[in-house]
């Protein structure tokens, strides 16, 4: 396969790690990246080390008043009651009253984020700027938190409306978003877009592992996905990811997590001594396994433990698939990730692998929406 050029929308934790990991992967070249303040584009390949060094500790993730750059510089549509939904930063940060930035958000005025890099250019329409260059971009990783259920599907719409022909990939988590993408499948097909959804670790890598483990059986009784993550870079560099995960805790939902201040999130983390445990999460593994014909969504259970203060995994990431074989035996196939593999390795490595698989599909004319259980990632 020819070298694949790709762009990253959003340079918080997921976006930055993807750029970093891509340097160690053959056949992929990062040519564009954007955050809410700026964009960097070089079709010969970005200087990733310079970009990451320049933005280290200076991520343009702070919400503020004015138009929403993550939507191309236009305010978002009002909610059902007429209220504005323009309250979510591209890393999942929430506005304080009056639109001011929450305390602790890493930014530095006009030089926040990508514009601090020698390759960066300030812009009020970062996604539109990437779309304008997309004819020469094979694939786009949407590394934006989905703290509004339809946010990523709306981004996909904008690429389709611009007649983009290529691959979109995300690492979204929530089950209900898959249906929103399916509702847009005809639009994506007409444009020539191959959309690979939920292509990180879970959903993603572990969804695919469950699909493989299911092959021993003729009927699946249960799929259990139990993950463990130790955040090597801590909460500071993973604000959006942690905020999205909090929405899965008992007593919380996507709206309450979105509206929490940084102080409230840090207090919650302190209350749990930095370790958050999740059970029965609304993770898209369920609908992605169902759409691949593996099992019913209700037979999938996802949970895990997140330690935001330790490099060590608090538990071993494990997939257990229980089913019945053709000769009537009941068994459980188990897949485990080694504890030495980091979140970066298990999220961003598979994301780039699924990106490669999506490009292969796209180049032979397979358009529409695909889940990780329907594709084998490239290496």
Coordinates of C-alpha atoms in Angstrom, one line a residue:
X1 CA 0.0 0.0 0.0
X2 CA 1.2 3.5 -0.8
X3 CA 2.0 5.8 2.1
X4 CA -1.2 7.1 3.8
X5 CA -1.5 10.8 4.7
X6 CA -3.7 11.6 7.6
X7 CA -4.9 14.5 9.7
X8 CA -5.9 14.7 13.3
X9 CA -8.8 16.9 14.5
X10 CA -8.1 17.8 18.2
X11 CA -4.7 17.7 19.9
X12 CA -5.6 16.8 23.4
X13 CA -4.4 13.5 24.9
X14 CA -5.7 11.2 22.1
X15 CA -4.6 13.4 19.2
X16 CA -1.2 14.1 20.6
X17 CA -0.6 10.4 21.3
X18 CA -1.7 9.5 17.8
X19 CA 0.8 11.9 16.3
X20 CA 3.5 10.5 18.5
X21 CA 2.7 6.8 17.9
X22 CA 2.5 7.4 14.1
X23 CA 6.2 8.2 14.1
X24 CA 6.9 4.5 14.9
X25 CA 4.4 3.0 12.4
X26 CA 5.3 2.3 8.8
X27 CA 3.1 3.7 6.0
X28 CA 1.4 6.6 7.7
X29 CA 2.4 10.3 7.6
X30 CA 0.7 13.0 9.6
X31 CA 0.1 16.0 7.3
X32 CA -2.3 18.1 9.3
X33 CA -3.5 18.8 12.9
X34 CA -5.7 21.3 14.4
X35 CA -7.0 22.5 17.8
X36 CA -9.5 25.3 18.6
X37 CA -6.9 28.0 18.1
X38 CA -4.9 26.9 15.1
X39 CA -4.0 24.5 12.3
X40 CA -0.7 23.0 11.0
X41 CA -0.7 21.6 7.5
X42 CA 2.3 20.3 5.5
X43 CA 1.5 17.7 2.8
X44 CA 5.2 16.6 2.9
X45 CA 4.7 15.6 6.5
X46 CA 4.5 17.6 9.8
X47 CA 7.5 17.9 12.0
X48 CA 5.8 16.0 14.8
X49 CA 8.5 16.3 17.3
X50 CA 8.6 20.1 17.0
X51 CA 4.8 20.3 17.2
X52 CA 4.6 18.2 20.3
X53 CA 7.5 19.9 22.0
X54 CA 6.1 23.4 21.2
X55 CA 2.7 22.5 22.6
X56 CA 3.8 20.4 25.6
X57 CA 2.0 21.8 28.7
X58 CA 0.4 24.4 26.4
X59 CA -2.7 22.8 25.0
X60 CA -5.4 25.0 23.6
X61 CA -8.2 23.2 25.4
X62 CA -9.8 26.0 27.3
X63 CA -13.4 26.9 26.6
X64 CA -14.2 30.6 26.2
X65 CA -16.8 32.9 25.0
X66 CA -17.4 33.6 21.3
X67 CA -17.9 31.3 18.3
X68 CA -17.1 27.6 18.7
X69 CA -13.9 26.9 16.7
X70 CA -14.5 23.2 16.8
X71 CA -17.5 23.8 14.7
X72 CA -15.6 25.9 12.1
X73 CA -16.1 29.2 13.7
X74 CA -19.9 29.2 13.8
X75 CA -22.0 29.0 17.0
X76 CA -23.6 25.6 17.5
X77 CA -27.3 25.1 17.0
X78 CA -29.5 25.9 20.0
X79 CA -30.8 23.0 22.1
X80 CA -34.4 21.9 22.1
X81 CA -35.3 24.7 24.6
X82 CA -33.4 27.3 22.6
X83 CA -30.4 27.2 24.9
X84 CA -27.0 27.2 23.4
X85 CA -25.0 24.0 23.3
X86 CA -21.8 26.0 22.9
X87 CA -20.3 24.9 26.2
X88 CA -18.0 22.1 25.4
X89 CA -14.3 22.5 24.7
X90 CA -12.6 20.2 22.2
X91 CA -11.0 18.4 25.1
X92 CA -14.2 18.1 27.1
X93 CA -13.7 21.1 29.4
X94 CA -16.8 23.0 30.4
X95 CA -17.4 26.7 30.6
X96 CA -17.9 28.5 33.9
X97 CA -20.7 30.9 34.3
X98 CA -20.4 33.8 31.8
X99 CA -18.2 31.8 29.5
X100 CA -14.9 32.2 31.3
X101 CA -12.3 29.5 31.3
X102 CA -12.3 27.0 34.1
X103 CA -9.3 27.1 36.5
X104 CA -6.4 24.8 35.6
X105 CA -7.0 24.6 31.9
X106 CA -3.7 24.6 30.1
X107 CA -3.6 27.5 27.7
X108 CA -1.6 30.6 27.1
X109 CA -3.7 33.2 25.4
X110 CA -3.0 33.8 21.7
X111 CA -0.1 31.4 21.8
X112 CA -2.1 28.5 23.1
X113 CA -1.8 25.1 21.5
X114 CA -0.8 24.6 17.9
X115 CA -0.1 28.3 17.2
X116 CA 2.9 28.0 19.6
X117 CA 4.5 25.7 17.0
X118 CA 6.5 27.2 14.1
X119 CA 4.2 25.2 11.9
X120 CA 1.0 26.5 13.3
X121 CA -1.3 29.2 11.9
X122 CA -4.0 30.9 14.0
X123 CA -7.5 30.4 12.7
X124 CA -11.1 30.7 13.8
X125 CA -12.2 27.8 11.5
X126 CA -9.7 25.0 12.1
X127 CA -11.9 22.1 10.9
X128 CA -13.0 24.0 7.8
X129 CA -9.3 24.7 7.1
X130 CA -8.5 20.9 7.2
X131 CA -11.6 20.2 5.0
X132 CA -10.3 22.7 2.5
X133 CA -7.1 20.6 2.2
X134 CA -8.8 17.2 2.4
X135 CA -8.5 16.3 -1.3
X136 CA -4.9 15.4 -0.6
X137 CA -5.6 13.7 2.8
X138 CA -6.4 10.0 2.8
X139 CA -7.8 9.7 6.3
X140 CA -8.9 11.9 9.2
X141 CA -8.8 10.9 12.9
X142 CA -11.6 12.7 14.8
X143 CA -9.9 12.9 18.2
X144 CA -12.6 15.1 19.8
X145 CA -14.6 14.1 22.9
X146 CA -18.3 13.3 22.2
X147 CA -19.7 15.2 25.1
X148 CA -22.6 16.0 22.9
X149 CA -24.1 12.8 21.5
X150 CA -24.3 14.1 17.9
X151 CA -21.0 16.0 17.8
X152 CA -18.9 13.5 15.9
X153 CA -21.8 12.6 13.5
X154 CA -22.1 16.4 12.8
X155 CA -18.4 16.6 12.0
X156 CA -18.8 13.7 9.6
X157 CA -21.7 15.5 7.9
X158 CA -19.5 18.5 7.3
X159 CA -16.9 16.4 5.5
X160 CA -19.6 14.7 3.4
X161 CA -21.2 18.1 2.5
X162 CA -17.7 19.1 1.2
X163 CA -17.6 16.0 -1.0
X164 CA -14.6 14.5 0.9
X165 CA -13.6 11.2 -0.5
X166 CA -11.6 9.3 2.0
X167 CA -11.6 7.8 5.5
X168 CA -12.9 9.2 8.8
X169 CA -12.1 7.3 12.0
X170 CA -12.9 7.9 15.6
X171 CA -12.4 6.4 19.1
X172 CA -15.9 7.3 20.3
X173 CA -17.3 5.3 23.3
X174 CA -21.1 5.7 23.5
X175 CA -23.5 3.1 22.1
X176 CA -26.1 5.6 20.9
X177 CA -23.7 7.4 18.6
X178 CA -23.4 4.4 16.3
X179 CA -27.1 4.8 15.4
X180 CA -26.5 8.5 14.6
X181 CA -23.8 7.5 12.2
X182 CA -25.9 4.8 10.6
X183 CA -28.6 7.4 10.0
X184 CA -26.0 9.3 8.0
X185 CA -24.7 6.3 6.1
X186 CA -26.3 7.1 2.8
X187 CA -24.8 10.6 2.9
X188 CA -21.4 9.2 3.7
X189 CA -21.6 6.6 0.9
X190 CA -22.7 9.2 -1.7
X191 CA -19.6 11.3 -0.8
X192 CA -17.2 8.4 -0.9
X193 CA -16.4 8.2 2.8
X194 CA -15.5 5.1 4.7
X195 CA -16.2 5.8 8.4
X196 CA -14.6 3.4 10.9
X197 CA -16.3 4.0 14.3
X198 CA -15.2 3.1 17.8
X199 CA -11.7 2.1 16.8
X200 CA -9.5 2.6 19.9
X201 CA -9.1 0.0 22.6
X202 CA -12.7 -0.4 23.9
X203 CA -14.6 -0.1 21.7
X204 CA -12.1 -1.1 19.1
X205 CA -9.2 -3.5 19.8
X206 CA -11.1 -5.4 22.4
X207 CA -14.3 -5.5 20.3
X208 CA -12.3 -7.2 17.6
X209 CA -10.8 -9.6 20.1
X210 CA -14.3 -10.5 21.3
X211 CA -15.4 -11.2 17.7
X212 CA -12.4 -13.5 17.2
X213 CA -12.9 -15.3 20.5
X214 CA -16.5 -15.9 19.6
X215 CA -15.6 -18.1 16.6
X216 CA -15.3 -21.2 18.7
X217 CA -19.0 -21.1 19.4
X218 CA -22.3 -21.3 17.6
X219 CA -24.1 -19.3 20.2
X220 CA -22.8 -16.5 22.5
X221 CA -24.1 -16.3 26.0
X222 CA -22.0 -13.4 27.4
X223 CA -19.2 -11.1 26.5
X224 CA -17.4 -9.4 29.4
X225 CA -14.9 -6.7 28.8
X226 CA -12.9 -5.5 31.9
X227 CA -10.2 -2.9 31.3
X228 CA -7.5 -1.4 33.4
X229 CA -5.8 1.9 32.7
X230 CA -3.1 3.8 34.5
X231 CA -2.7 7.3 33.1
X232 CA 1.0 7.8 32.7
X233 CA 0.5 11.4 31.9
X234 CA -2.1 12.0 34.5
X235 CA -5.4 13.9 34.5
X236 CA -3.8 17.2 33.2
X237 CA -3.1 15.7 29.8
X238 CA -6.3 13.6 29.6
X239 CA -9.1 15.9 30.7
X240 CA -11.5 15.0 27.9
X241 CA -11.0 11.3 28.3
X242 CA -11.5 11.4 32.1
X243 CA -14.6 13.7 31.8
X244 CA -16.1 11.3 29.3
X245 CA -15.4 8.4 31.6
X246 CA -17.0 10.2 34.6
X247 CA -20.3 10.2 32.7
X248 CA -20.4 6.4 33.2
X249 CA -20.1 6.5 37.0
X250 CA -23.2 5.7 39.0
X251 CA -25.2 8.9 39.6
X252 CA -23.6 10.7 36.6
X253 CA -24.5 11.1 33.0
X254 CA -23.2 12.9 30.0
X255 CA -24.9 16.1 30.9
X256 CA -23.7 16.3 34.5
X257 CA -20.2 15.3 33.5
X258 CA -20.1 18.0 30.8
X259 CA -21.3 20.7 33.2
X260 CA -18.8 19.8 36.0
X261 CA -16.1 22.4 36.7
X262 CA -12.5 21.4 36.8
X263 CA -12.5 21.9 40.6
X264 CA -15.5 19.5 40.9
X265 CA -13.7 16.8 38.8
X266 CA -10.5 17.1 40.7
X267 CA -12.5 16.9 44.0
X268 CA -14.2 13.7 42.7
X269 CA -10.8 12.2 41.8
X270 CA -9.5 13.1 45.3
X271 CA -12.6 11.5 46.9
X272 CA -11.7 8.2 45.2
X273 CA -7.9 8.6 45.8
X274 CA -7.4 8.8 42.1
X275 CA -9.0 5.5 41.3
X276 CA -12.4 5.3 39.5
X277 CA -14.2 2.1 39.0
X278 CA -16.9 1.6 36.3
X279 CA -19.5 -1.1 35.9
X280 CA -22.1 -1.7 33.2
X281 CA -20.8 1.2 31.0
X282 CA -22.7 2.4 28.0
X283 CA -19.8 1.5 25.7
X284 CA -20.4 1.0 22.0
X285 CA -18.8 -2.5 22.1
X286 CA -22.4 -3.8 22.6
X287 CA -24.0 -2.4 19.4
X288 CA -20.8 -2.9 17.4
X289 CA -20.8 -6.6 18.3
X290 CA -24.5 -6.9 17.5
X291 CA -24.1 -5.2 14.1
X292 CA -21.3 -7.7 13.3
X293 CA -23.7 -10.6 14.1
X294 CA -21.7 -11.8 17.1
X295 CA -24.3 -11.5 19.9
X296 CA -27.1 -9.4 21.2
X297 CA -26.1 -6.0 22.6
X298 CA -27.7 -6.9 25.9
X299 CA -25.3 -9.8 26.3
X300 CA -22.3 -7.4 26.4
X301 CA -21.0 -5.9 29.7
X302 CA -18.2 -3.4 29.9
X303 CA -16.4 -2.1 33.0
X304 CA -13.0 -1.2 34.2
X305 CA -10.7 0.7 36.6
X306 CA -9.0 4.0 35.8
X307 CA -6.1 5.2 38.0
X308 CA -5.2 8.7 37.1
X309 CA -2.2 8.9 39.4
X310 CA -0.2 5.8 38.5
X311 CA 1.7 4.4 35.5
X312 CA 0.7 0.9 36.6
X313 CA -2.5 -0.7 35.4
X314 CA -4.8 -1.2 38.4
X315 CA -6.2 -4.5 36.8
X316 CA -5.4 -6.6 33.8
X317 CA -7.5 -5.8 30.7
X318 CA -9.4 -9.0 29.9
X319 CA -12.1 -10.1 27.4
X320 CA -14.1 -13.2 28.3
X321 CA -16.5 -14.7 25.7
X322 CA -18.8 -17.5 27.0
X323 CA -20.7 -19.6 24.5
X324 CA -21.9 -23.0 23.4
X325 CA -20.0 -25.0 20.8
X326 CA -21.6 -27.0 17.9
X327 CA -21.4 -30.2 20.0
X328 CA -23.2 -28.7 23.0
X329 CA -20.3 -27.8 25.2
X330 CA -20.2 -24.5 27.1
X331 CA -16.9 -22.7 27.4
X332 CA -15.2 -19.4 27.9
X333 CA -12.4 -18.0 25.7
X334 CA -10.3 -15.4 27.4
X335 CA -8.1 -12.7 25.8
X336 CA -5.7 -10.6 27.9
X337 CA -3.5 -7.6 27.3
X338 CA -0.1 -7.6 28.9
X339 CA 0.1 -5.2 31.8
X340 CA 3.2 -3.7 30.2
X341 CA 1.3 -2.3 27.3
X342 CA 0.2 1.3 27.9
X343 CA -3.0 3.1 27.0
X344 CA -1.2 4.9 24.2
X345 CA -0.2 1.5 22.8
X346 CA -3.6 0.0 23.1
X347 CA -5.7 3.0 21.9
X348 CA -3.6 4.8 19.4
X349 CA -1.9 1.7 17.9
X350 CA -5.2 0.1 17.0
X351 CA -6.6 3.4 15.8
X352 CA -3.8 3.7 13.3
X353 CA -4.3 0.0 12.3
X354 CA -8.0 0.5 11.7
X355 CA -7.1 3.7 9.8
X356 CA -5.0 1.6 7.4
X357 CA -7.8 -1.0 7.1
X358 CA -10.3 1.8 6.3
X359 CA -8.1 3.2 3.6
X360 CA -7.8 -0.2 2.0
X361 CA -11.6 -0.5 2.0
X362 CA -12.0 3.0 0.7
X363 CA -9.6 2.5 -2.2
X364 CA -11.7 -0.4 -3.5
X365 CA -14.9 1.5 -3.3
X366 CA -16.3 0.3 0.0
X367 CA -18.0 3.3 1.6
X368 CA -20.3 3.7 4.6
X369 CA -20.0 2.9 8.3
X370 CA -17.9 0.1 9.6
X371 CA -17.3 -1.1 13.2
X372 CA -14.0 -2.7 14.5
X373 CA -15.6 -6.2 14.6
X374 CA -16.1 -5.9 10.8
X375 CA -12.5 -5.0 10.0
X376 CA -9.1 -6.5 10.8
X377 CA -6.7 -3.7 11.5
X378 CA -3.5 -3.3 9.4
X379 CA -0.2 -3.4 11.0

